[in-house]
mmCIF file with all atom_site columns, C-alpha atoms in Angstrom:
data_model
loop_
_atom_site.group_PDB
_atom_site.id
_atom_site.type_symbol
_atom_site.label_atom_id
_atom_site.label_alt_id
_atom_site.label_comp_id
_atom_site.label_asym_id
_atom_site.label_entity_id
_atom_site.label_seq_id
_atom_site.pdbx_PDB_ins_code
_atom_site.Cartn_x
_atom_site.Cartn_y
_atom_site.Cartn_z
_atom_site.occupancy
_atom_site.B_iso_or_equiv
_atom_site.pdbx_formal_charge
_atom_site.auth_seq_id
_atom_site.auth_comp_id
_atom_site.auth_asym_id
_atom_site.auth_atom_id
_atom_site.pdbx_PDB_model_num
ATOM 1   C CA . UNK A 1 1   ? 6.383   -8.399  -14.549 1.00 76.00 ? 913  UNK A CA 1
ATOM 2   C CA . UNK A 1 2   ? 4.031   -9.172  -11.734 1.00 82.00 ? 914  UNK A CA 1
ATOM 3   C CA . UNK A 1 3   ? 0.394   -8.100  -11.702 1.00 89.00 ? 915  UNK A CA 1
ATOM 4   C CA . UNK A 1 4   ? -2.633  -8.301  -9.465  1.00 94.00 ? 916  UNK A CA 1
ATOM 5   C CA . UNK A 1 5   ? -6.288  -8.378  -10.408 1.00 96.00 ? 917  UNK A CA 1
ATOM 6   C CA . UNK A 1 6   ? -9.240  -7.785  -8.145  1.00 97.00 ? 918  UNK A CA 1
ATOM 7   C CA . UNK A 1 7   ? -12.166 -8.574  -10.419 1.00 96.00 ? 919  UNK A CA 1
ATOM 8   C CA . UNK A 1 8   ? -14.833 -6.875  -8.327  1.00 96.00 ? 920  UNK A CA 1
ATOM 9   C CA . UNK A 1 9   ? -14.889 -3.117  -7.818  1.00 96.00 ? 921  UNK A CA 1
ATOM 10  C CA . UNK A 1 10  ? -17.563 -3.485  -5.152  1.00 97.00 ? 922  UNK A CA 1
ATOM 11  C CA . UNK A 1 11  ? -18.752 -6.293  -2.900  1.00 98.00 ? 923  UNK A CA 1
ATOM 12  C CA . UNK A 1 12  ? -21.932 -5.968  -0.885  1.00 97.00 ? 924  UNK A CA 1
ATOM 13  C CA . UNK A 1 13  ? -22.752 -8.377  1.911   1.00 98.00 ? 925  UNK A CA 1
ATOM 14  C CA . UNK A 1 14  ? -25.237 -8.438  4.771   1.00 98.00 ? 926  UNK A CA 1
ATOM 15  C CA . UNK A 1 15  ? -23.936 -8.229  8.308   1.00 97.00 ? 927  UNK A CA 1
ATOM 16  C CA . UNK A 1 16  ? -23.403 -11.685 9.760   1.00 97.00 ? 928  UNK A CA 1
ATOM 17  C CA . UNK A 1 17  ? -22.962 -13.328 6.369   1.00 98.00 ? 929  UNK A CA 1
ATOM 18  C CA . UNK A 1 18  ? -19.642 -14.681 5.137   1.00 97.00 ? 930  UNK A CA 1
ATOM 19  C CA . UNK A 1 19  ? -17.643 -12.447 2.831   1.00 97.00 ? 931  UNK A CA 1
ATOM 20  C CA . UNK A 1 20  ? -15.115 -13.090 0.087   1.00 98.00 ? 932  UNK A CA 1
ATOM 21  C CA . UNK A 1 21  ? -12.958 -10.520 -1.686  1.00 98.00 ? 933  UNK A CA 1
ATOM 22  C CA . UNK A 1 22  ? -11.230 -12.003 -4.710  1.00 98.00 ? 934  UNK A CA 1
ATOM 23  C CA . UNK A 1 23  ? -7.647  -11.609 -5.856  1.00 98.00 ? 935  UNK A CA 1
ATOM 24  C CA . UNK A 1 24  ? -5.678  -13.268 -8.623  1.00 97.00 ? 936  UNK A CA 1
ATOM 25  C CA . UNK A 1 25  ? -2.037  -12.663 -9.363  1.00 95.00 ? 937  UNK A CA 1
ATOM 26  C CA . UNK A 1 26  ? 0.725   -13.190 -11.857 1.00 91.00 ? 938  UNK A CA 1
ATOM 27  C CA . UNK A 1 27  ? 4.350   -13.392 -10.763 1.00 86.00 ? 939  UNK A CA 1
ATOM 28  C CA . UNK A 1 28  ? 7.441   -15.273 -11.770 1.00 82.00 ? 940  UNK A CA 1
ATOM 29  C CA . UNK A 1 29  ? 8.717   -17.594 -9.108  1.00 82.00 ? 941  UNK A CA 1
ATOM 30  C CA . UNK A 1 30  ? 7.156   -18.086 -5.702  1.00 83.00 ? 942  UNK A CA 1
ATOM 31  C CA . UNK A 1 31  ? 4.542   -15.498 -4.823  1.00 86.00 ? 943  UNK A CA 1
ATOM 32  C CA . UNK A 1 32  ? 4.619   -13.328 -1.738  1.00 90.00 ? 944  UNK A CA 1
ATOM 33  C CA . UNK A 1 33  ? 1.053   -12.129 -1.235  1.00 94.00 ? 945  UNK A CA 1
ATOM 34  C CA . UNK A 1 34  ? -0.477  -9.539  1.056   1.00 95.00 ? 946  UNK A CA 1
ATOM 35  C CA . UNK A 1 35  ? -3.849  -8.073  1.950   1.00 97.00 ? 947  UNK A CA 1
ATOM 36  C CA . UNK A 1 36  ? -4.319  -4.534  3.235   1.00 97.00 ? 948  UNK A CA 1
ATOM 37  C CA . UNK A 1 37  ? -7.379  -2.558  4.293   1.00 97.00 ? 949  UNK A CA 1
ATOM 38  C CA . UNK A 1 38  ? -7.912  1.183   3.919   1.00 96.00 ? 950  UNK A CA 1
ATOM 39  C CA . UNK A 1 39  ? -10.545 3.050   5.899   1.00 94.00 ? 951  UNK A CA 1
ATOM 40  C CA . UNK A 1 40  ? -11.679 6.482   4.658   1.00 89.00 ? 952  UNK A CA 1
ATOM 41  C CA . UNK A 1 41  ? -8.977  9.159   4.886   1.00 86.00 ? 953  UNK A CA 1
ATOM 42  C CA . UNK A 1 42  ? -6.510  6.718   6.445   1.00 89.00 ? 954  UNK A CA 1
ATOM 43  C CA . UNK A 1 43  ? -3.390  4.899   5.403   1.00 90.00 ? 955  UNK A CA 1
ATOM 44  C CA . UNK A 1 44  ? -3.407  1.222   4.542   1.00 94.00 ? 956  UNK A CA 1
ATOM 45  C CA . UNK A 1 45  ? -3.314  -1.337  7.336   1.00 95.00 ? 957  UNK A CA 1
ATOM 46  C CA . UNK A 1 46  ? -1.709  -4.750  6.954   1.00 95.00 ? 958  UNK A CA 1
ATOM 47  C CA . UNK A 1 47  ? -4.139  -7.666  7.391   1.00 97.00 ? 959  UNK A CA 1
ATOM 48  C CA . UNK A 1 48  ? -2.213  -10.808 6.495   1.00 96.00 ? 960  UNK A CA 1
ATOM 49  C CA . UNK A 1 49  ? 0.400   -12.303 4.218   1.00 94.00 ? 961  UNK A CA 1
ATOM 50  C CA . UNK A 1 50  ? 1.330   -15.552 2.530   1.00 93.00 ? 962  UNK A CA 1
ATOM 51  C CA . UNK A 1 51  ? 4.999   -16.364 2.143   1.00 88.00 ? 963  UNK A CA 1
ATOM 52  C CA . UNK A 1 52  ? 5.128   -20.124 2.427   1.00 85.00 ? 964  UNK A CA 1
ATOM 53  C CA . UNK A 1 53  ? 3.534   -22.955 4.379   1.00 86.00 ? 965  UNK A CA 1
ATOM 54  C CA . UNK A 1 54  ? -0.146  -23.552 5.071   1.00 90.00 ? 966  UNK A CA 1
ATOM 55  C CA . UNK A 1 55  ? -2.416  -22.392 2.262   1.00 93.00 ? 967  UNK A CA 1
ATOM 56  C CA . UNK A 1 56  ? -4.897  -20.925 4.749   1.00 96.00 ? 968  UNK A CA 1
ATOM 57  C CA . UNK A 1 57  ? -3.502  -17.821 6.364   1.00 96.00 ? 969  UNK A CA 1
ATOM 58  C CA . UNK A 1 58  ? -5.123  -16.157 9.364   1.00 96.00 ? 970  UNK A CA 1
ATOM 59  C CA . UNK A 1 59  ? -4.804  -12.437 9.953   1.00 95.00 ? 971  UNK A CA 1
ATOM 60  C CA . UNK A 1 60  ? -6.144  -9.473  11.871  1.00 92.00 ? 972  UNK A CA 1
ATOM 61  C CA . UNK A 1 61  ? -9.797  -8.767  12.743  1.00 93.00 ? 973  UNK A CA 1
ATOM 62  C CA . UNK A 1 62  ? -10.917 -12.349 12.003  1.00 95.00 ? 974  UNK A CA 1
ATOM 63  C CA . UNK A 1 63  ? -9.873  -12.264 8.349   1.00 97.00 ? 975  UNK A CA 1
ATOM 64  C CA . UNK A 1 64  ? -8.228  -15.159 6.584   1.00 97.00 ? 976  UNK A CA 1
ATOM 65  C CA . UNK A 1 65  ? -7.064  -15.828 3.055   1.00 98.00 ? 977  UNK A CA 1
ATOM 66  C CA . UNK A 1 66  ? -6.653  -18.957 1.015   1.00 96.00 ? 978  UNK A CA 1
ATOM 67  C CA . UNK A 1 67  ? -3.692  -19.358 -1.297  1.00 96.00 ? 979  UNK A CA 1
ATOM 68  C CA . UNK A 1 68  ? -4.417  -21.483 -4.360  1.00 95.00 ? 980  UNK A CA 1
ATOM 69  C CA . UNK A 1 69  ? -1.369  -22.007 -6.508  1.00 93.00 ? 981  UNK A CA 1
ATOM 70  C CA . UNK A 1 70  ? -3.116  -23.765 -9.388  1.00 93.00 ? 982  UNK A CA 1
ATOM 71  C CA . UNK A 1 71  ? -5.672  -20.974 -9.711  1.00 95.00 ? 983  UNK A CA 1
ATOM 72  C CA . UNK A 1 72  ? -3.118  -18.247 -8.858  1.00 95.00 ? 984  UNK A CA 1
ATOM 73  C CA . UNK A 1 73  ? -5.585  -16.829 -6.386  1.00 97.00 ? 985  UNK A CA 1
ATOM 74  C CA . UNK A 1 74  ? -5.436  -15.411 -2.888  1.00 97.00 ? 986  UNK A CA 1
ATOM 75  C CA . UNK A 1 75  ? -9.014  -14.670 -1.857  1.00 98.00 ? 987  UNK A CA 1
ATOM 76  C CA . UNK A 1 76  ? -9.739  -12.845 1.388   1.00 98.00 ? 988  UNK A CA 1
ATOM 77  C CA . UNK A 1 77  ? -12.495 -14.303 3.567   1.00 98.00 ? 989  UNK A CA 1
ATOM 78  C CA . UNK A 1 78  ? -14.303 -13.754 6.823   1.00 98.00 ? 990  UNK A CA 1
ATOM 79  C CA . UNK A 1 79  ? -16.934 -16.093 8.241   1.00 97.00 ? 991  UNK A CA 1
ATOM 80  C CA . UNK A 1 80  ? -19.211 -13.372 9.606   1.00 97.00 ? 992  UNK A CA 1
ATOM 81  C CA . UNK A 1 81  ? -19.057 -9.798  8.298   1.00 97.00 ? 993  UNK A CA 1
ATOM 82  C CA . UNK A 1 82  ? -19.388 -6.724  10.503  1.00 97.00 ? 994  UNK A CA 1
ATOM 83  C CA . UNK A 1 83  ? -20.590 -3.285  9.447   1.00 96.00 ? 995  UNK A CA 1
ATOM 84  C CA . UNK A 1 84  ? -17.223 -1.982  10.631  1.00 95.00 ? 996  UNK A CA 1
ATOM 85  C CA . UNK A 1 85  ? -15.499 -4.142  7.983   1.00 97.00 ? 997  UNK A CA 1
ATOM 86  C CA . UNK A 1 86  ? -16.775 -1.733  5.322   1.00 97.00 ? 998  UNK A CA 1
ATOM 87  C CA . UNK A 1 87  ? -13.640 -0.336  3.700   1.00 97.00 ? 999  UNK A CA 1
ATOM 88  C CA . UNK A 1 88  ? -11.377 -0.556  0.650   1.00 97.00 ? 1000 UNK A CA 1
ATOM 89  C CA . UNK A 1 89  ? -9.348  -3.765  0.405   1.00 98.00 ? 1001 UNK A CA 1
ATOM 90  C CA . UNK A 1 90  ? -6.114  -4.131  -1.532  1.00 97.00 ? 1002 UNK A CA 1
ATOM 91  C CA . UNK A 1 91  ? -4.338  -7.291  -2.572  1.00 97.00 ? 1003 UNK A CA 1
ATOM 92  C CA . UNK A 1 92  ? -0.604  -6.966  -3.266  1.00 95.00 ? 1004 UNK A CA 1
ATOM 93  C CA . UNK A 1 93  ? 2.125   -9.172  -4.656  1.00 92.00 ? 1005 UNK A CA 1
ATOM 94  C CA . UNK A 1 94  ? 5.849   -8.800  -4.212  1.00 87.00 ? 1006 UNK A CA 1
ATOM 95  C CA . UNK A 1 95  ? 8.284   -9.837  -6.852  1.00 73.00 ? 1007 UNK A CA 1
ATOM 96  C CA . UNK A 1 96  ? 11.358  -11.844 -6.073  1.00 67.00 ? 1008 UNK A CA 1
ATOM 97  C CA . UNK A 1 97  ? 13.843  -9.706  -7.906  1.00 63.00 ? 1009 UNK A CA 1
ATOM 98  C CA . UNK A 1 98  ? 16.481  -7.453  -6.428  1.00 59.00 ? 1010 UNK A CA 1
ATOM 99  C CA . UNK A 1 99  ? 14.061  -4.613  -5.867  1.00 59.00 ? 1011 UNK A CA 1
ATOM 100 C CA . UNK A 1 100 ? 11.415  -6.807  -4.261  1.00 66.00 ? 1012 UNK A CA 1
ATOM 101 C CA . UNK A 1 101 ? 8.894   -4.419  -5.697  1.00 76.00 ? 1013 UNK A CA 1
ATOM 102 C CA . UNK A 1 102 ? 5.293   -4.422  -4.593  1.00 85.00 ? 1014 UNK A CA 1
ATOM 103 C CA . UNK A 1 103 ? 2.376   -4.235  -6.990  1.00 89.00 ? 1015 UNK A CA 1
ATOM 104 C CA . UNK A 1 104 ? -1.048  -3.488  -5.607  1.00 93.00 ? 1016 UNK A CA 1
ATOM 105 C CA . UNK A 1 105 ? -4.385  -4.469  -7.091  1.00 95.00 ? 1017 UNK A CA 1
ATOM 106 C CA . UNK A 1 106 ? -6.940  -1.771  -7.936  1.00 95.00 ? 1018 UNK A CA 1
ATOM 107 C CA . UNK A 1 107 ? -8.831  -2.316  -4.705  1.00 96.00 ? 1019 UNK A CA 1
ATOM 108 C CA . UNK A 1 108 ? -12.290 -3.690  -3.866  1.00 97.00 ? 1020 UNK A CA 1
ATOM 109 C CA . UNK A 1 109 ? -14.768 -1.647  -1.918  1.00 97.00 ? 1021 UNK A CA 1
ATOM 110 C CA . UNK A 1 110 ? -16.576 -3.795  0.646   1.00 97.00 ? 1022 UNK A CA 1
ATOM 111 C CA . UNK A 1 111 ? -19.922 -2.610  1.974   1.00 97.00 ? 1023 UNK A CA 1
ATOM 112 C CA . UNK A 1 112 ? -21.441 -4.546  4.842   1.00 97.00 ? 1024 UNK A CA 1
ATOM 113 C CA . UNK A 1 113 ? -25.113 -3.726  5.170   1.00 96.00 ? 1025 UNK A CA 1
ATOM 114 C CA . UNK A 1 114 ? -26.838 -3.815  8.573   1.00 94.00 ? 1026 UNK A CA 1
ATOM 115 C CA . UNK B 2 1   ? 3.642   7.457   19.663  1.00 61.00 ? 1457 UNK B CA 1
ATOM 116 C CA . UNK B 2 2   ? 2.595   7.300   16.019  1.00 69.00 ? 1458 UNK B CA 1
ATOM 117 C CA . UNK B 2 3   ? 4.473   4.572   14.148  1.00 92.00 ? 1459 UNK B CA 1
ATOM 118 C CA . UNK B 2 4   ? 4.747   6.248   10.734  1.00 96.00 ? 1460 UNK B CA 1
ATOM 119 C CA . UNK B 2 5   ? 4.037   9.954   10.584  1.00 96.00 ? 1461 UNK B CA 1
ATOM 120 C CA . UNK B 2 6   ? 3.870   12.363  7.672   1.00 96.00 ? 1462 UNK B CA 1
ATOM 121 C CA . UNK B 2 7   ? 3.793   16.124  7.515   1.00 96.00 ? 1463 UNK B CA 1
ATOM 122 C CA . UNK B 2 8   ? 1.907   17.980  6.334   1.00 97.00 ? 1464 UNK B CA 1
ATOM 123 C CA . UNK B 2 9   ? -1.425  16.177  6.191   1.00 95.00 ? 1465 UNK B CA 1
ATOM 124 C CA . UNK B 2 10  ? -2.758  18.579  3.576   1.00 97.00 ? 1466 UNK B CA 1
ATOM 125 C CA . UNK B 2 11  ? -0.805  20.597  1.048   1.00 97.00 ? 1467 UNK B CA 1
ATOM 126 C CA . UNK B 2 12  ? -2.411  23.065  -1.337  1.00 97.00 ? 1468 UNK B CA 1
ATOM 127 C CA . UNK B 2 13  ? -0.123  24.891  -3.715  1.00 97.00 ? 1469 UNK B CA 1
ATOM 128 C CA . UNK B 2 14  ? 0.144   26.548  -7.105  1.00 97.00 ? 1470 UNK B CA 1
ATOM 129 C CA . UNK B 2 15  ? 1.524   25.003  -10.270 1.00 97.00 ? 1471 UNK B CA 1
ATOM 130 C CA . UNK B 2 16  ? 5.248   25.526  -10.643 1.00 97.00 ? 1472 UNK B CA 1
ATOM 131 C CA . UNK B 2 17  ? 5.989   25.641  -6.927  1.00 97.00 ? 1473 UNK B CA 1
ATOM 132 C CA . UNK B 2 18  ? 8.423   23.358  -5.116  1.00 97.00 ? 1474 UNK B CA 1
ATOM 133 C CA . UNK B 2 19  ? 7.242   21.469  -2.037  1.00 97.00 ? 1475 UNK B CA 1
ATOM 134 C CA . UNK B 2 20  ? 8.429   18.791  0.368   1.00 97.00 ? 1476 UNK B CA 1
ATOM 135 C CA . UNK B 2 21  ? 6.670   16.090  2.342   1.00 98.00 ? 1477 UNK B CA 1
ATOM 136 C CA . UNK B 2 22  ? 8.358   14.632  5.388   1.00 97.00 ? 1478 UNK B CA 1
ATOM 137 C CA . UNK B 2 23  ? 8.082   11.094  6.722   1.00 97.00 ? 1479 UNK B CA 1
ATOM 138 C CA . UNK B 2 24  ? 9.376   9.605   9.950   1.00 97.00 ? 1480 UNK B CA 1
ATOM 139 C CA . UNK B 2 25  ? 9.037   6.122   11.400  1.00 96.00 ? 1481 UNK B CA 1
ATOM 140 C CA . UNK B 2 26  ? 9.820   5.151   14.983  1.00 95.00 ? 1482 UNK B CA 1
ATOM 141 C CA . UNK B 2 27  ? 9.567   1.399   14.422  1.00 94.00 ? 1483 UNK B CA 1
ATOM 142 C CA . UNK B 2 28  ? 13.265  0.810   13.833  1.00 93.00 ? 1484 UNK B CA 1
ATOM 143 C CA . UNK B 2 29  ? 12.547  -0.480  10.325  1.00 92.00 ? 1485 UNK B CA 1
ATOM 144 C CA . UNK B 2 30  ? 15.246  -0.702  7.681   1.00 89.00 ? 1486 UNK B CA 1
ATOM 145 C CA . UNK B 2 31  ? 13.090  -0.065  4.620   1.00 90.00 ? 1487 UNK B CA 1
ATOM 146 C CA . UNK B 2 32  ? 10.922  2.894   3.700   1.00 92.00 ? 1488 UNK B CA 1
ATOM 147 C CA . UNK B 2 33  ? 8.710   3.619   0.714   1.00 92.00 ? 1489 UNK B CA 1
ATOM 148 C CA . UNK B 2 34  ? 6.792   6.359   -1.037  1.00 94.00 ? 1490 UNK B CA 1
ATOM 149 C CA . UNK B 2 35  ? 3.509   5.577   -2.790  1.00 95.00 ? 1491 UNK B CA 1
ATOM 150 C CA . UNK B 2 36  ? 1.127   7.701   -4.840  1.00 95.00 ? 1492 UNK B CA 1
ATOM 151 C CA . UNK B 2 37  ? -2.618  7.066   -4.667  1.00 95.00 ? 1493 UNK B CA 1
ATOM 152 C CA . UNK B 2 38  ? -4.613  8.752   -7.402  1.00 93.00 ? 1494 UNK B CA 1
ATOM 153 C CA . UNK B 2 39  ? -8.222  9.874   -7.379  1.00 91.00 ? 1495 UNK B CA 1
ATOM 154 C CA . UNK B 2 40  ? -9.390  6.394   -8.409  1.00 91.00 ? 1496 UNK B CA 1
ATOM 155 C CA . UNK B 2 41  ? -7.545  4.915   -5.433  1.00 91.00 ? 1497 UNK B CA 1
ATOM 156 C CA . UNK B 2 42  ? -4.901  3.196   -7.559  1.00 93.00 ? 1498 UNK B CA 1
ATOM 157 C CA . UNK B 2 43  ? -1.769  2.790   -5.486  1.00 92.00 ? 1499 UNK B CA 1
ATOM 158 C CA . UNK B 2 44  ? 1.630   2.869   -7.151  1.00 91.00 ? 1500 UNK B CA 1
ATOM 159 C CA . UNK B 2 45  ? 5.061   2.580   -5.622  1.00 90.00 ? 1501 UNK B CA 1
ATOM 160 C CA . UNK B 2 46  ? 7.397   5.465   -6.364  1.00 92.00 ? 1502 UNK B CA 1
ATOM 161 C CA . UNK B 2 47  ? 10.551  4.828   -4.350  1.00 88.00 ? 1503 UNK B CA 1
ATOM 162 C CA . UNK B 2 48  ? 11.993  2.392   -1.875  1.00 88.00 ? 1504 UNK B CA 1
ATOM 163 C CA . UNK B 2 49  ? 14.986  2.920   0.399   1.00 87.00 ? 1505 UNK B CA 1
ATOM 164 C CA . UNK B 2 50  ? 16.779  0.276   2.432   1.00 84.00 ? 1506 UNK B CA 1
ATOM 165 C CA . UNK B 2 51  ? 19.175  1.548   5.075   1.00 81.00 ? 1507 UNK B CA 1
ATOM 166 C CA . UNK B 2 52  ? 19.350  4.901   3.295   1.00 79.00 ? 1508 UNK B CA 1
ATOM 167 C CA . UNK B 2 53  ? 20.139  3.234   -0.056  1.00 82.00 ? 1509 UNK B CA 1
ATOM 168 C CA . UNK B 2 54  ? 17.777  3.719   -2.996  1.00 82.00 ? 1510 UNK B CA 1
ATOM 169 C CA . UNK B 2 55  ? 16.419  0.307   -4.040  1.00 77.00 ? 1511 UNK B CA 1
ATOM 170 C CA . UNK B 2 56  ? 13.390  1.024   -6.200  1.00 72.00 ? 1512 UNK B CA 1
ATOM 171 C CA . UNK B 2 57  ? 12.940  4.029   -8.413  1.00 73.00 ? 1513 UNK B CA 1
ATOM 172 C CA . UNK B 2 58  ? 9.905   3.508   -10.569 1.00 75.00 ? 1514 UNK B CA 1
ATOM 173 C CA . UNK B 2 59  ? 9.156   5.544   -13.668 1.00 78.00 ? 1515 UNK B CA 1
ATOM 174 C CA . UNK B 2 60  ? 8.631   8.740   -11.773 1.00 87.00 ? 1516 UNK B CA 1
ATOM 175 C CA . UNK B 2 61  ? 9.482   12.157  -13.265 1.00 90.00 ? 1517 UNK B CA 1
ATOM 176 C CA . UNK B 2 62  ? 12.822  13.430  -12.079 1.00 90.00 ? 1518 UNK B CA 1
ATOM 177 C CA . UNK B 2 63  ? 10.980  16.379  -10.545 1.00 95.00 ? 1519 UNK B CA 1
ATOM 178 C CA . UNK B 2 64  ? 10.431  13.972  -7.660  1.00 94.00 ? 1520 UNK B CA 1
ATOM 179 C CA . UNK B 2 65  ? 13.482  13.440  -5.502  1.00 92.00 ? 1521 UNK B CA 1
ATOM 180 C CA . UNK B 2 66  ? 13.518  11.353  -2.340  1.00 92.00 ? 1522 UNK B CA 1
ATOM 181 C CA . UNK B 2 67  ? 16.014  12.026  0.398   1.00 92.00 ? 1523 UNK B CA 1
ATOM 182 C CA . UNK B 2 68  ? 16.824  9.779   3.320   1.00 91.00 ? 1524 UNK B CA 1
ATOM 183 C CA . UNK B 2 69  ? 18.975  11.561  5.906   1.00 90.00 ? 1525 UNK B CA 1
ATOM 184 C CA . UNK B 2 70  ? 18.850  8.524   8.173   1.00 91.00 ? 1526 UNK B CA 1
ATOM 185 C CA . UNK B 2 71  ? 17.083  5.192   8.476   1.00 89.00 ? 1527 UNK B CA 1
ATOM 186 C CA . UNK B 2 72  ? 14.096  6.725   10.256  1.00 94.00 ? 1528 UNK B CA 1
ATOM 187 C CA . UNK B 2 73  ? 13.352  9.449   7.728   1.00 95.00 ? 1529 UNK B CA 1
ATOM 188 C CA . UNK B 2 74  ? 12.428  9.508   4.062   1.00 95.00 ? 1530 UNK B CA 1
ATOM 189 C CA . UNK B 2 75  ? 11.417  12.858  2.651   1.00 95.00 ? 1531 UNK B CA 1
ATOM 190 C CA . UNK B 2 76  ? 9.956   13.588  -0.762  1.00 96.00 ? 1532 UNK B CA 1
ATOM 191 C CA . UNK B 2 77  ? 10.766  16.803  -2.582  1.00 96.00 ? 1533 UNK B CA 1
ATOM 192 C CA . UNK B 2 78  ? 8.794   17.792  -5.662  1.00 96.00 ? 1534 UNK B CA 1
ATOM 193 C CA . UNK B 2 79  ? 9.951   20.499  -8.045  1.00 96.00 ? 1535 UNK B CA 1
ATOM 194 C CA . UNK B 2 80  ? 7.839   22.443  -10.511 1.00 97.00 ? 1536 UNK B CA 1
ATOM 195 C CA . UNK B 2 81  ? 4.542   20.986  -9.383  1.00 97.00 ? 1537 UNK B CA 1
ATOM 196 C CA . UNK B 2 82  ? 1.987   20.106  -12.063 1.00 97.00 ? 1538 UNK B CA 1
ATOM 197 C CA . UNK B 2 83  ? -1.766  19.596  -11.930 1.00 96.00 ? 1539 UNK B CA 1
ATOM 198 C CA . UNK B 2 84  ? -1.271  15.849  -12.433 1.00 95.00 ? 1540 UNK B CA 1
ATOM 199 C CA . UNK B 2 85  ? 0.737   15.626  -9.231  1.00 96.00 ? 1541 UNK B CA 1
ATOM 200 C CA . UNK B 2 86  ? -2.450  16.094  -7.234  1.00 97.00 ? 1542 UNK B CA 1
ATOM 201 C CA . UNK B 2 87  ? -2.910  12.883  -5.277  1.00 96.00 ? 1543 UNK B CA 1
ATOM 202 C CA . UNK B 2 88  ? -2.500  11.372  -1.838  1.00 96.00 ? 1544 UNK B CA 1
ATOM 203 C CA . UNK B 2 89  ? 1.095   10.431  -1.081  1.00 97.00 ? 1545 UNK B CA 1
ATOM 204 C CA . UNK B 2 90  ? 1.747   7.674   1.420   1.00 96.00 ? 1546 UNK B CA 1
ATOM 205 C CA . UNK B 2 91  ? 4.937   6.862   3.211   1.00 96.00 ? 1547 UNK B CA 1
ATOM 206 C CA . UNK B 2 92  ? 5.430   3.325   4.520   1.00 95.00 ? 1548 UNK B CA 1
ATOM 207 C CA . UNK B 2 93  ? 8.064   1.295   6.287   1.00 94.00 ? 1549 UNK B CA 1
ATOM 208 C CA . UNK B 2 94  ? 8.790   -2.398  6.719   1.00 90.00 ? 1550 UNK B CA 1
ATOM 209 C CA . UNK B 2 95  ? 11.147  -4.297  9.002   1.00 86.00 ? 1551 UNK B CA 1
ATOM 210 C CA . UNK B 2 96  ? 12.911  -5.847  6.039   1.00 77.00 ? 1552 UNK B CA 1
ATOM 211 C CA . UNK B 2 97  ? 12.901  -5.584  2.295   1.00 69.00 ? 1553 UNK B CA 1
ATOM 212 C CA . UNK B 2 98  ? 9.759   -7.235  1.047   1.00 72.00 ? 1554 UNK B CA 1
ATOM 213 C CA . UNK B 2 99  ? 8.053   -7.523  4.388   1.00 81.00 ? 1555 UNK B CA 1
ATOM 214 C CA . UNK B 2 100 ? 4.632   -6.263  5.379   1.00 89.00 ? 1556 UNK B CA 1
ATOM 215 C CA . UNK B 2 101 ? 4.410   -2.507  5.356   1.00 92.00 ? 1557 UNK B CA 1
ATOM 216 C CA . UNK B 2 102 ? 3.190   0.010   7.878   1.00 94.00 ? 1558 UNK B CA 1
ATOM 217 C CA . UNK B 2 103 ? 1.659   3.047   6.241   1.00 95.00 ? 1559 UNK B CA 1
ATOM 218 C CA . UNK B 2 104 ? 1.526   6.646   7.323   1.00 96.00 ? 1560 UNK B CA 1
ATOM 219 C CA . UNK B 2 105 ? -1.757  8.607   7.299   1.00 94.00 ? 1561 UNK B CA 1
ATOM 220 C CA . UNK B 2 106 ? -1.056  10.172  3.913   1.00 95.00 ? 1562 UNK B CA 1
ATOM 221 C CA . UNK B 2 107 ? -0.505  13.685  2.583   1.00 97.00 ? 1563 UNK B CA 1
ATOM 222 C CA . UNK B 2 108 ? -3.198  15.033  0.314   1.00 97.00 ? 1564 UNK B CA 1
ATOM 223 C CA . UNK B 2 109 ? -1.505  17.251  -2.270  1.00 97.00 ? 1565 UNK B CA 1
ATOM 224 C CA . UNK B 2 110 ? -3.656  19.583  -4.327  1.00 97.00 ? 1566 UNK B CA 1
ATOM 225 C CA . UNK B 2 111 ? -2.031  21.551  -7.135  1.00 97.00 ? 1567 UNK B CA 1
ATOM 226 C CA . UNK B 2 112 ? -4.063  24.499  -8.403  1.00 96.00 ? 1568 UNK B CA 1
#
């Protein structure tokens, strides 16, 4: 069965500094990986996905993620953090079986300090 | 012109009651989902429908029954509500099975 780990409950970063939110996964076969963001009292919003191709994926709001097959990681990055990036971030993996089920990580709370 | 909408936004009810949450998407997507997010923000898939056909039915008590009258709607009916059902329930849709998902605003269910 597939699984997702986000090793940090909380990430704090100063505004203007680069940020990284970590994600590692376990899945049989080729991974389909996603990042979502959740602002307070809102539903999740899709940021980016990796299906195949270039290991560096660019997404919404200046975010990007790097797929590393050997390390089974899919870390989310942004070169310069904004206070408005403060939110809960979820990594998700989709299995390749009939159900194409999604499993979400436990989430990482990002706080960008002014 | 909300993409994925849910009603109601808040639902407060007594143990043992039966309640429904409605979900509609106007994106023309084929696949819809129900998720439960608990108080620790863990998100777990409950059901997935593709073109009105049930695809995923995770280990959810049979008190929970999804119904998809058409491709644009996926409702969730819950019988005999229990305290542990208190959570935020999210509906989502995607253009294809396994694609990125568009989430509704959530329904916060509180069982007293």
